[in-house]
Coordinates of C-alpha atoms in Angstrom, one line a residue:
M1 CA 0.4 -4.5 -3.4
T2 CA 3.0 -2.8 -4.2
S3 CA 5.8 -2.7 -2.6
Y4 CA 8.3 0.4 -2.6
A5 CA 10.3 -1.0 1.5
H6 CA 12.9 0.6 2.2
R7 CA 16.5 -1.3 2.2
G8 CA 18.8 -1.3 3.9
L9 CA 18.9 1.6 6.4
F10 CA 18.2 -0.5 10.0
R11 CA 20.2 -3.7 11.1
A12 CA 17.3 -5.8 12.5
L13 CA 17.8 -9.6 14.0
S14 CA 20.2 -11.5 11.2
A15 CA 19.0 -14.3 9.3
T16 CA 21.0 -16.7 11.4
A17 CA 19.9 -14.9 15.0
V18 CA 15.8 -15.2 13.5
A19 CA 16.0 -19.4 12.1
A20 CA 18.5 -20.4 15.4
A21 CA 15.7 -18.6 17.3
L22 CA 12.9 -20.2 15.4
T23 CA 14.2 -24.0 15.3
T24 CA 12.4 -25.2 18.3
T25 CA 10.1 -22.5 17.9
A26 CA 8.0 -22.1 14.7
V27 CA 4.5 -21.2 15.3
P28 CA 1.1 -22.9 13.9
A29 CA -0.1 -19.8 11.6
A30 CA -3.6 -20.9 13.2
H31 CA -1.7 -19.3 17.0
A32 CA -1.6 -15.6 15.7
G33 CA -4.7 -15.5 15.5
A34 CA -6.6 -13.2 19.0
V35 CA -4.2 -12.6 21.8
P36 CA -5.8 -14.1 25.3
A37 CA -6.1 -10.8 27.8
A38 CA -3.3 -11.7 29.9
A39 CA -0.9 -11.6 27.3
A40 CA 1.2 -9.2 27.9
A41 CA 5.0 -8.3 26.8
P42 CA 7.2 -5.9 29.0
V43 CA 6.8 -2.6 27.3
P44 CA 10.6 -2.5 26.0
S45 CA 12.3 1.2 26.2
L46 CA 14.2 3.0 23.0
A47 CA 17.7 3.9 21.9
W48 CA 17.3 7.2 20.1
R49 CA 19.8 7.9 18.0
A50 CA 20.5 10.3 15.4
C51 CA 20.2 8.9 12.1
A52 CA 20.1 11.5 8.9
R53 CA 18.6 10.8 5.3
P54 CA 19.5 12.3 2.3
G55 CA 16.8 14.7 1.2
G56 CA 15.5 14.1 4.6
P57 CA 15.5 15.8 8.1
A58 CA 17.9 16.4 9.8
D59 CA 17.1 15.6 13.3
Q60 CA 15.5 12.5 12.0
E61 CA 16.2 9.9 14.5
C62 CA 16.0 5.9 14.4
A63 CA 15.8 3.0 17.1
E64 CA 15.1 -1.0 16.7
L65 CA 11.8 -1.7 18.0
P66 CA 11.0 -5.7 19.3
V67 CA 7.9 -7.3 19.3
P68 CA 7.6 -10.6 19.9
L69 CA 7.1 -13.0 16.5
D70 CA 3.4 -14.2 18.5
Y71 CA 2.4 -12.4 21.2
H72 CA 0.8 -16.2 22.8
R73 CA 3.9 -16.6 23.5
P74 CA 5.3 -12.5 24.0
D75 CA 8.5 -13.8 25.9
G76 CA 9.4 -15.8 23.3
P77 CA 11.4 -15.5 20.2
Q78 CA 11.7 -11.4 19.6
L79 CA 11.6 -9.5 16.2
T80 CA 13.0 -6.3 15.3
L81 CA 11.5 -3.4 13.9
A82 CA 12.9 -0.2 12.3
V83 CA 11.1 2.5 13.2
S84 CA 11.7 7.0 13.4
R85 CA 10.6 10.5 14.7
L86 CA 10.4 13.7 14.4
R87 CA 10.8 15.6 17.2
S88 CA 8.4 18.4 17.5
D89 CA 9.8 21.1 16.5
R90 CA 8.5 23.9 19.3
P91 CA 8.3 21.6 22.2
A92 CA 5.8 24.2 24.2
A93 CA 2.7 23.5 21.3
R94 CA 3.0 19.0 21.3
R95 CA 0.5 17.9 22.1
G96 CA 0.9 14.4 21.2
T97 CA 2.4 12.1 18.6
L98 CA 1.6 11.4 15.2
I99 CA 1.9 7.6 13.6
V100 CA 2.7 8.1 10.1
I101 CA 1.3 4.1 8.9
P102 CA 2.6 3.8 5.4
G103 CA 1.3 1.5 2.1
G104 CA 1.8 -1.8 0.7
P105 CA 1.6 -3.8 2.2
G106 CA 5.7 -3.3 1.4
S107 CA 5.6 0.1 1.8
S108 CA 8.3 1.8 4.2
G109 CA 7.5 4.0 7.0
V110 CA 10.8 5.2 8.0
Q111 CA 10.8 5.9 4.0
R112 CA 7.6 7.9 4.0
L113 CA 8.5 9.4 7.2
T114 CA 11.9 10.8 5.0
Q115 CA 9.8 11.8 2.3
K116 CA 7.5 13.5 4.3
G117 CA 8.9 14.4 7.4
A118 CA 9.0 17.8 6.1
A119 CA 6.0 18.8 4.4
L120 CA 4.1 17.4 7.1
R121 CA 6.2 19.6 10.2
G122 CA 4.8 22.8 7.7
Q123 CA 1.6 21.3 8.4
L124 CA 1.1 21.2 12.2
D125 CA 2.9 23.2 13.4
G126 CA 4.6 21.7 16.1
A127 CA 1.9 19.7 17.4
Y128 CA 3.0 16.6 17.7
D129 CA 6.5 14.0 17.0
I130 CA 5.6 12.4 14.4
V131 CA 6.9 8.5 14.1
S132 CA 6.6 5.8 11.7
L133 CA 8.2 2.2 11.2
D134 CA 8.8 -0.2 8.6
P135 CA 5.8 -3.0 9.7
R136 CA 7.4 -6.4 9.9
G137 CA 9.2 -8.0 6.7
V138 CA 10.2 -4.5 5.3
G139 CA 13.2 -2.4 5.0
G140 CA 15.0 -2.1 8.4
S141 CA 13.0 -5.1 10.6
T142 CA 12.8 -8.1 10.4
R143 CA 12.9 -9.9 6.9
A144 CA 11.5 -12.9 5.2
G145 CA 12.4 -14.3 2.1
C146 CA 10.2 -16.8 -0.6
G147 CA 13.4 -18.2 -2.1
L148 CA 11.8 -17.4 -5.3
D149 CA 13.8 -17.2 -9.4
A150 CA 14.5 -13.5 -10.5
A151 CA 11.9 -14.2 -13.3
D152 CA 8.9 -14.5 -10.2
R153 CA 10.5 -11.6 -8.9
H154 CA 9.0 -8.4 -11.5
L155 CA 6.3 -6.3 -11.1
V156 CA 4.0 -7.8 -14.1
T157 CA 4.4 -11.6 -12.6
L158 CA 3.9 -11.1 -9.0
R159 CA 0.7 -9.5 -10.4
S160 CA -1.0 -12.6 -12.7
W161 CA -1.2 -10.7 -15.8
P162 CA -2.8 -13.4 -18.3
A163 CA -1.7 -14.5 -21.7
A164 CA -2.2 -11.7 -24.6
D165 CA -5.3 -14.3 -25.6
G166 CA -6.7 -14.2 -22.2
G167 CA -5.6 -17.7 -21.6
I168 CA -4.4 -18.3 -17.1
A169 CA -1.9 -21.3 -17.5
A170 CA 1.5 -19.5 -16.8
N171 CA -0.2 -17.5 -14.2
T172 CA -1.4 -20.5 -12.2
A173 CA 1.9 -22.3 -13.1
R174 CA 4.0 -20.0 -11.6
S175 CA 0.6 -18.8 -8.8
R176 CA 1.7 -22.5 -7.0
R177 CA 5.3 -22.6 -7.4
T178 CA 5.2 -19.1 -5.6
A179 CA 2.9 -20.5 -3.4
E180 CA 5.2 -23.6 -3.3
A181 CA 8.8 -21.5 -2.6
C182 CA 7.3 -19.6 0.6
A183 CA 5.8 -22.7 2.4
R184 CA 9.4 -24.3 2.2
N185 CA 11.4 -21.3 2.7
G186 CA 9.2 -18.4 4.6
G187 CA 9.7 -20.0 7.9
A188 CA 7.8 -18.3 10.9
V189 CA 8.2 -14.7 10.2
L190 CA 6.7 -14.8 7.1
R191 CA 4.3 -16.6 8.4
S192 CA 4.0 -14.0 11.3
L193 CA 3.2 -11.0 8.2
T194 CA -0.5 -10.3 8.9
T195 CA -2.4 -7.2 9.6
A196 CA -3.5 -7.9 13.0
N197 CA 0.4 -8.4 14.0
E198 CA 0.8 -4.9 12.3
V199 CA -1.6 -3.3 14.4
R200 CA -0.5 -5.4 17.7
D201 CA 3.0 -3.6 17.0
I202 CA 2.4 -0.1 16.1
D203 CA 0.2 -0.3 19.8
R204 CA 3.5 -1.9 20.9
F205 CA 5.7 1.2 19.8
R206 CA 2.7 3.1 21.4
Q207 CA 3.2 1.4 24.8
A208 CA 7.1 2.9 24.4
L209 CA 6.9 5.9 23.8
G210 CA 4.7 6.3 27.0
E211 CA 1.6 7.4 25.2
E212 CA -1.7 6.8 26.3
K213 CA -3.4 7.6 22.5
L214 CA -1.8 7.6 19.3
S215 CA -3.0 10.1 16.7
A216 CA -2.8 8.6 12.9
W217 CA -2.1 9.2 9.3
G218 CA -2.9 6.5 7.2
V219 CA -3.0 6.3 3.4
S220 CA -3.9 3.4 1.0
Y221 CA -3.4 -0.2 3.1
G222 CA -2.5 1.5 5.8
T223 CA -5.8 2.8 6.3
Y224 CA -7.6 -0.2 7.0
V225 CA -4.0 -1.1 9.3
S226 CA -5.3 2.6 10.8
A227 CA -9.1 0.8 11.3
Q228 CA -8.2 -2.1 12.3
Y229 CA -6.3 -0.4 15.3
A230 CA -9.7 2.0 15.8
Q231 CA -11.6 -1.3 16.1
K232 CA -9.5 -3.3 18.6
Y233 CA -8.3 -0.5 20.2
P234 CA -10.4 2.9 19.9
Q235 CA -9.4 3.9 23.7
H236 CA -5.6 4.7 22.5
T237 CA -6.5 7.3 19.2
D238 CA -6.4 10.8 19.2
R239 CA -7.6 12.0 15.9
W240 CA -7.9 9.6 13.3
V241 CA -6.8 10.2 9.3
L242 CA -7.8 7.5 6.7
D243 CA -6.4 8.9 3.1
S244 CA -7.4 6.7 0.1
S245 CA -9.6 4.1 1.9
G246 CA -10.1 0.7 0.7
D247 CA -13.3 -2.2 1.1
P248 CA -12.8 -3.7 4.4
D249 CA -15.0 -6.1 3.7
P250 CA -13.6 -9.1 5.7
S251 CA -14.4 -11.9 3.6
R252 CA -12.6 -10.7 1.0
V253 CA -9.6 -8.0 2.5
G254 CA -6.8 -7.8 -0.1
R255 CA -9.0 -9.8 -3.1
G256 CA -11.3 -7.2 -2.6
W257 CA -8.4 -5.1 -3.3
L258 CA -7.2 -6.1 -6.4
A259 CA -10.4 -6.9 -8.3
N260 CA -11.5 -3.0 -7.2
A261 CA -8.9 -2.0 -9.3
A262 CA -10.2 -2.5 -12.4
V263 CA -12.5 0.3 -11.7
G264 CA -9.5 2.7 -10.2
V265 CA -7.6 2.7 -13.4
E266 CA -11.2 3.0 -16.0
D267 CA -12.3 5.9 -13.4
R268 CA -8.9 7.6 -13.5
M269 CA -7.8 6.9 -17.2
P270 CA -9.7 10.7 -18.3
D271 CA -7.7 12.4 -16.6
F272 CA -4.5 11.2 -18.6
A273 CA -6.4 11.4 -21.8
A274 CA -7.3 14.8 -21.0
W275 CA -3.5 15.1 -20.6
A276 CA -1.9 13.9 -23.4
A277 CA -4.7 15.9 -26.1
D278 CA -3.8 18.7 -24.6
P279 CA -1.7 20.9 -27.0
A280 CA 0.1 22.0 -24.3
R281 CA 1.9 19.1 -24.3
A282 CA 2.7 19.4 -28.5
D283 CA 5.7 20.7 -27.6
A284 CA 7.5 18.8 -26.1
G285 CA 6.6 15.6 -28.4
L286 CA 4.3 14.3 -26.1
R287 CA 0.4 14.7 -27.2
L288 CA -1.0 11.8 -28.3
A289 CA -4.8 12.8 -29.7
Q290 CA -5.9 15.3 -30.8
R291 CA -9.0 14.6 -28.6
P292 CA -9.6 13.1 -25.4
A293 CA -11.8 10.6 -26.6
E294 CA -9.2 9.2 -28.6
V295 CA -6.3 8.5 -26.1
R296 CA -8.4 5.4 -24.5
P297 CA -8.7 3.4 -28.4
L298 CA -4.9 4.9 -29.2
F299 CA -3.5 2.8 -25.9
L300 CA -5.8 -0.2 -26.9
A301 CA -4.8 -0.8 -29.8
L302 CA -0.9 -0.6 -29.3
A303 CA -1.8 -2.4 -26.4
A304 CA -3.0 -5.2 -28.4
K305 CA 0.2 -4.4 -31.2
L306 CA 2.1 -5.5 -28.7
D307 CA 1.1 -8.5 -27.7
R308 CA 0.8 -9.6 -31.4
E309 CA 3.7 -8.0 -31.9
P310 CA 6.8 -7.4 -28.6
K311 CA 9.4 -4.5 -29.6
E312 CA 12.6 -4.3 -28.2
T313 CA 14.3 -2.1 -25.2
T314 CA 16.8 -0.4 -24.1
T315 CA 16.9 -2.9 -21.0
P316 CA 18.3 -7.0 -23.0
G317 CA 16.1 -9.4 -22.6
A318 CA 12.8 -7.4 -21.4
P319 CA 10.8 -6.3 -24.5
L320 CA 7.9 -3.9 -23.8
T321 CA 5.3 -6.1 -24.8
G322 CA 1.1 -5.2 -24.5
T323 CA 1.2 -6.5 -20.7
L324 CA 3.9 -4.3 -19.5
L325 CA 2.1 -1.6 -21.3
R326 CA -0.7 -2.1 -19.0
Q327 CA 1.1 -2.4 -16.1
A328 CA 3.2 1.2 -16.9
L329 CA -0.3 2.9 -17.7
Q330 CA -1.9 1.3 -14.4
T331 CA 1.4 2.8 -12.5
A332 CA 1.6 6.3 -13.5
L333 CA -1.9 6.8 -13.2
Y334 CA -0.5 7.0 -9.8
G335 CA 0.4 10.7 -9.5
E336 CA 0.8 13.0 -12.4
D337 CA 4.3 13.7 -12.1
A338 CA 4.3 10.2 -13.9
F339 CA 2.3 11.2 -17.4
P340 CA 5.4 12.1 -19.0
Q341 CA 7.5 9.2 -18.5
L342 CA 3.9 7.5 -19.9
A343 CA 3.3 9.1 -22.5
R344 CA 7.1 9.1 -23.8
L345 CA 6.8 5.3 -23.4
I346 CA 4.4 5.2 -26.0
E347 CA 5.5 7.6 -28.4
A348 CA 8.5 5.4 -28.3
A349 CA 6.8 2.1 -29.0
Q350 CA 4.9 3.6 -32.1
D351 CA 7.7 4.6 -33.4
P352 CA 9.7 2.2 -36.1
A353 CA 12.8 4.0 -35.6
A354 CA 12.5 4.4 -32.1
T355 CA 13.2 1.9 -28.6
P356 CA 11.4 1.9 -25.9
V357 CA 13.7 3.1 -22.4
L358 CA 11.6 1.1 -19.5
P359 CA 10.3 2.3 -16.4
P360 CA 13.5 0.9 -13.3
D361 CA 10.6 -0.8 -11.5
L362 CA 9.0 -2.8 -15.0
A363 CA 12.7 -3.5 -16.1
Q364 CA 13.9 -4.8 -12.7
A365 CA 13.1 -7.5 -10.8
M366 CA 12.1 -6.2 -6.9
T367 CA 14.5 -8.6 -4.0
D368 CA 13.0 -12.0 -2.4
E369 CA 12.3 -10.0 1.1
D370 CA 10.1 -7.7 -1.0
A371 CA 8.4 -10.2 -3.1
A372 CA 7.2 -12.1 -0.5
V373 CA 6.0 -9.5 2.4
S374 CA 3.5 -7.6 -0.6
I375 CA 2.5 -11.5 -1.1
G376 CA 2.3 -12.9 3.5
V377 CA 0.2 -10.0 3.8
I378 CA -2.7 -10.8 1.3
C379 CA -2.7 -14.3 1.2
N380 CA -2.0 -14.5 5.5
D381 CA -4.8 -13.1 6.4
V382 CA -7.6 -14.4 4.0
R383 CA -8.6 -17.3 2.8
W384 CA -8.4 -16.3 -1.1
P385 CA -11.5 -19.1 -2.9
G386 CA -10.9 -22.1 -5.3
P387 CA -11.9 -23.3 -7.2
I388 CA -9.4 -23.1 -9.8
S389 CA -11.6 -23.8 -12.8
S390 CA -13.7 -20.3 -11.2
Y391 CA -10.9 -18.1 -12.2
G392 CA -10.8 -18.9 -16.4
P393 CA -14.3 -17.1 -16.1
A394 CA -14.0 -14.5 -14.1
V395 CA -10.6 -13.2 -16.6
A396 CA -13.0 -14.0 -19.6
A397 CA -15.6 -11.4 -18.0
D398 CA -12.9 -8.7 -16.4
R399 CA -10.9 -8.0 -19.7
A400 CA -14.7 -7.5 -21.5
A401 CA -16.2 -5.1 -19.0
H402 CA -12.5 -3.9 -17.7
P403 CA -10.0 -3.5 -21.3
L404 CA -7.1 -1.4 -19.6
T405 CA -6.2 -4.3 -16.9
A406 CA -7.3 -7.4 -18.9
G407 CA -8.3 -9.5 -16.3
M408 CA -5.6 -9.2 -13.8
P409 CA -7.1 -7.5 -11.0
V410 CA -9.0 -10.8 -11.3
N411 CA -6.5 -14.0 -11.8
V412 CA -5.6 -16.4 -9.9
T413 CA -1.7 -15.5 -7.0
P414 CA 0.1 -17.0 -5.1
C415 CA -2.9 -17.0 -2.2
A416 CA -5.2 -19.7 -3.6
F417 CA -2.9 -22.2 -3.4
W418 CA -1.4 -20.7 0.1
K419 CA -0.2 -23.1 2.7
D420 CA -1.7 -22.4 6.0
A421 CA -5.0 -21.2 7.0
P422 CA -5.6 -17.8 7.9
A423 CA -5.3 -17.5 11.9
G424 CA -8.9 -16.3 11.9
Q425 CA -11.0 -13.9 10.3
P426 CA -10.2 -9.6 10.3
A427 CA -12.3 -7.8 11.9
R428 CA -15.1 -6.4 10.9
I429 CA -15.0 -2.3 10.2
T430 CA -17.9 -0.7 12.4
D431 CA -19.1 2.5 13.8
R432 CA -18.6 1.5 17.7
G433 CA -16.2 3.7 18.9
P434 CA -15.2 7.4 19.1
S435 CA -16.1 9.5 16.1
D436 CA -12.9 11.1 15.3
I437 CA -11.8 10.0 12.6
L438 CA -11.9 12.2 9.1
M439 CA -11.6 10.8 5.6
I440 CA -9.3 11.9 2.7
Q441 CA -10.6 10.4 -0.7
N442 CA -9.3 12.0 -4.4
R443 CA -12.4 10.9 -6.2
R444 CA -10.4 9.3 -9.5
D445 CA -7.7 7.2 -7.1
P446 CA -6.5 4.4 -9.6
A447 CA -5.2 1.9 -6.6
T448 CA -8.0 2.7 -4.0
P449 CA -11.5 3.5 -6.2
Y450 CA -13.4 5.6 -4.5
S451 CA -16.5 2.8 -5.1
G452 CA -14.6 0.6 -1.8
A453 CA -13.8 4.1 -0.1
L454 CA -17.5 4.2 0.2
K455 CA -18.3 1.5 1.4
M456 CA -15.9 1.9 4.5
R457 CA -17.5 5.2 4.5
A458 CA -20.3 3.0 5.5
A459 CA -18.9 0.7 7.4
L460 CA -17.2 3.7 10.0
G461 CA -20.8 5.4 10.3
G462 CA -21.0 8.3 13.1
R463 CA -17.5 7.2 13.9
A464 CA -16.9 9.3 10.4
R465 CA -16.5 12.6 7.9
L466 CA -15.5 11.7 4.2
V467 CA -14.0 14.6 2.4
T468 CA -13.8 14.0 -1.1
V469 CA -12.0 15.9 -2.9
D470 CA -12.5 16.1 -7.0
S471 CA -9.1 15.2 -8.1
G472 CA -7.3 12.3 -9.5
G473 CA -4.7 10.3 -8.3
H474 CA -3.4 7.9 -4.5
G475 CA -3.4 9.1 -1.9
S476 CA -5.1 12.7 -1.2
Y477 CA -3.3 14.8 1.6
L478 CA 0.6 16.5 0.7
G479 CA -0.3 14.6 -2.6
T480 CA -2.6 16.2 -4.7
G481 CA -1.9 20.2 -3.8
N482 CA -5.6 19.7 -3.5
D483 CA -5.9 23.2 -1.1
C484 CA -9.2 22.7 0.6
G485 CA -8.3 19.2 1.3
D486 CA -4.8 20.0 2.5
R487 CA -6.5 22.3 5.4
T488 CA -9.3 20.3 6.3
V489 CA -7.0 17.7 7.2
T490 CA -4.4 20.5 9.0
R491 CA -7.2 22.1 10.5
F492 CA -8.8 18.9 12.4
F493 CA -5.1 17.4 13.2
T494 CA -4.5 20.8 15.3
T495 CA -7.2 21.5 16.3
G496 CA -9.8 18.8 16.2
Q497 CA -12.5 19.8 14.8
R498 CA -13.6 18.6 11.9
P499 CA -16.5 18.8 8.7
E500 CA -20.2 19.0 10.8
H501 CA -20.8 17.0 8.2
D502 CA -19.5 14.4 4.9
T503 CA -18.2 17.6 2.3
E504 CA -16.5 17.9 -0.7
C505 CA -13.5 20.0 -2.1
A506 CA -13.6 21.5 -5.8
G507 CA -10.3 20.3 -8.1

């Protein structure tokens, strides 16, 4: 559910224009389901222009892609998606187009291309034009908002962390008012934020690019989008990579991914414990314990103390609580480069003379638009269960089983109060289709744990091969520095060769 949406880099349809267009054409949620075969929008053209970003490739190009608000009404109101491209730097070697499909929901593909474009080019040796897009609701694309108060847009309030005693009354009230605000203010654009529409938007992008097939690198939530695309449009897939997959169970979707994070954090914690007990950390003041086995109980005891006695930080009005510390852990476990910041926070929390510095993602509220898309997609995709009385016992059981996440992954969310019924059940991922999918997965992933990825692997059957990397963190290809995993994915993209069977890469 984490959103890292890119801001303000493209000109989307203005909020005023969207509101005017939708005043008489708002689409009931029930109309956003499967599109009749006869419904087809004219293929748009793309006007590419230079749009180099700081730190990105100098020849990055940008354009705007119009897409129907409602694919049942292809000639009706249009949204605008920000799209970006890096042309092959060896045109004679080019074999096609590869799309980078971002995670989230709420992450920017344009930003991802800026960040990873040079590294991808170095791996792919000119075989592809590399493209991406900001999904509807994200970054430079047409956006929606819920009109949420700033206090309800912090990461630790968008995620339903229970009270220090495990109570969920505040979570329930906040979830209800968030859902009500989204229903009042989100409009047809917010209702259109679904995985199914992102899949349709990607295929419209394919058509605008003039490609019969696409290759893809989908990461995190992007693996689910990728799998849904391969299910709906198998004839348009070429070489398809799913990096850091979640459980594709169509009855649960986002609810299942969130619940599974409790297991993922437990899987990953030993890596941080080993790092924080390493004598090499001593000189930098980052060694937290003498032995790895001491780090987890130290952390849990500190979080419990902060539950009772929050500590003032350098951010006025934002004391360090046990909840903030647990969220800082969950975020830091994504990548080892965040371990030092987490260790400094723990050290400062223990030192009576120190004033902790909160990480920026904990100190600042999300924008209203970023919050809306991170909520909207998972609530629009599938109905979340009631009754509300079922959440308290679930939280209590999960707190006991997984104290590092304290019941948050199974707690009530705005989806439990969502006003619009899902447009339709997400498609079940199956083994029907070409065998052109390569999965890569870290064994100790805190966000999309290995156990969930195995369910994606089972669903795809003979269509896929799985590369398991004996590493921790979220995101494997070009993310962990594992040469075996990187080589395997690059070989598939450049030659089409996959391992004959599922395989493993040592850490």
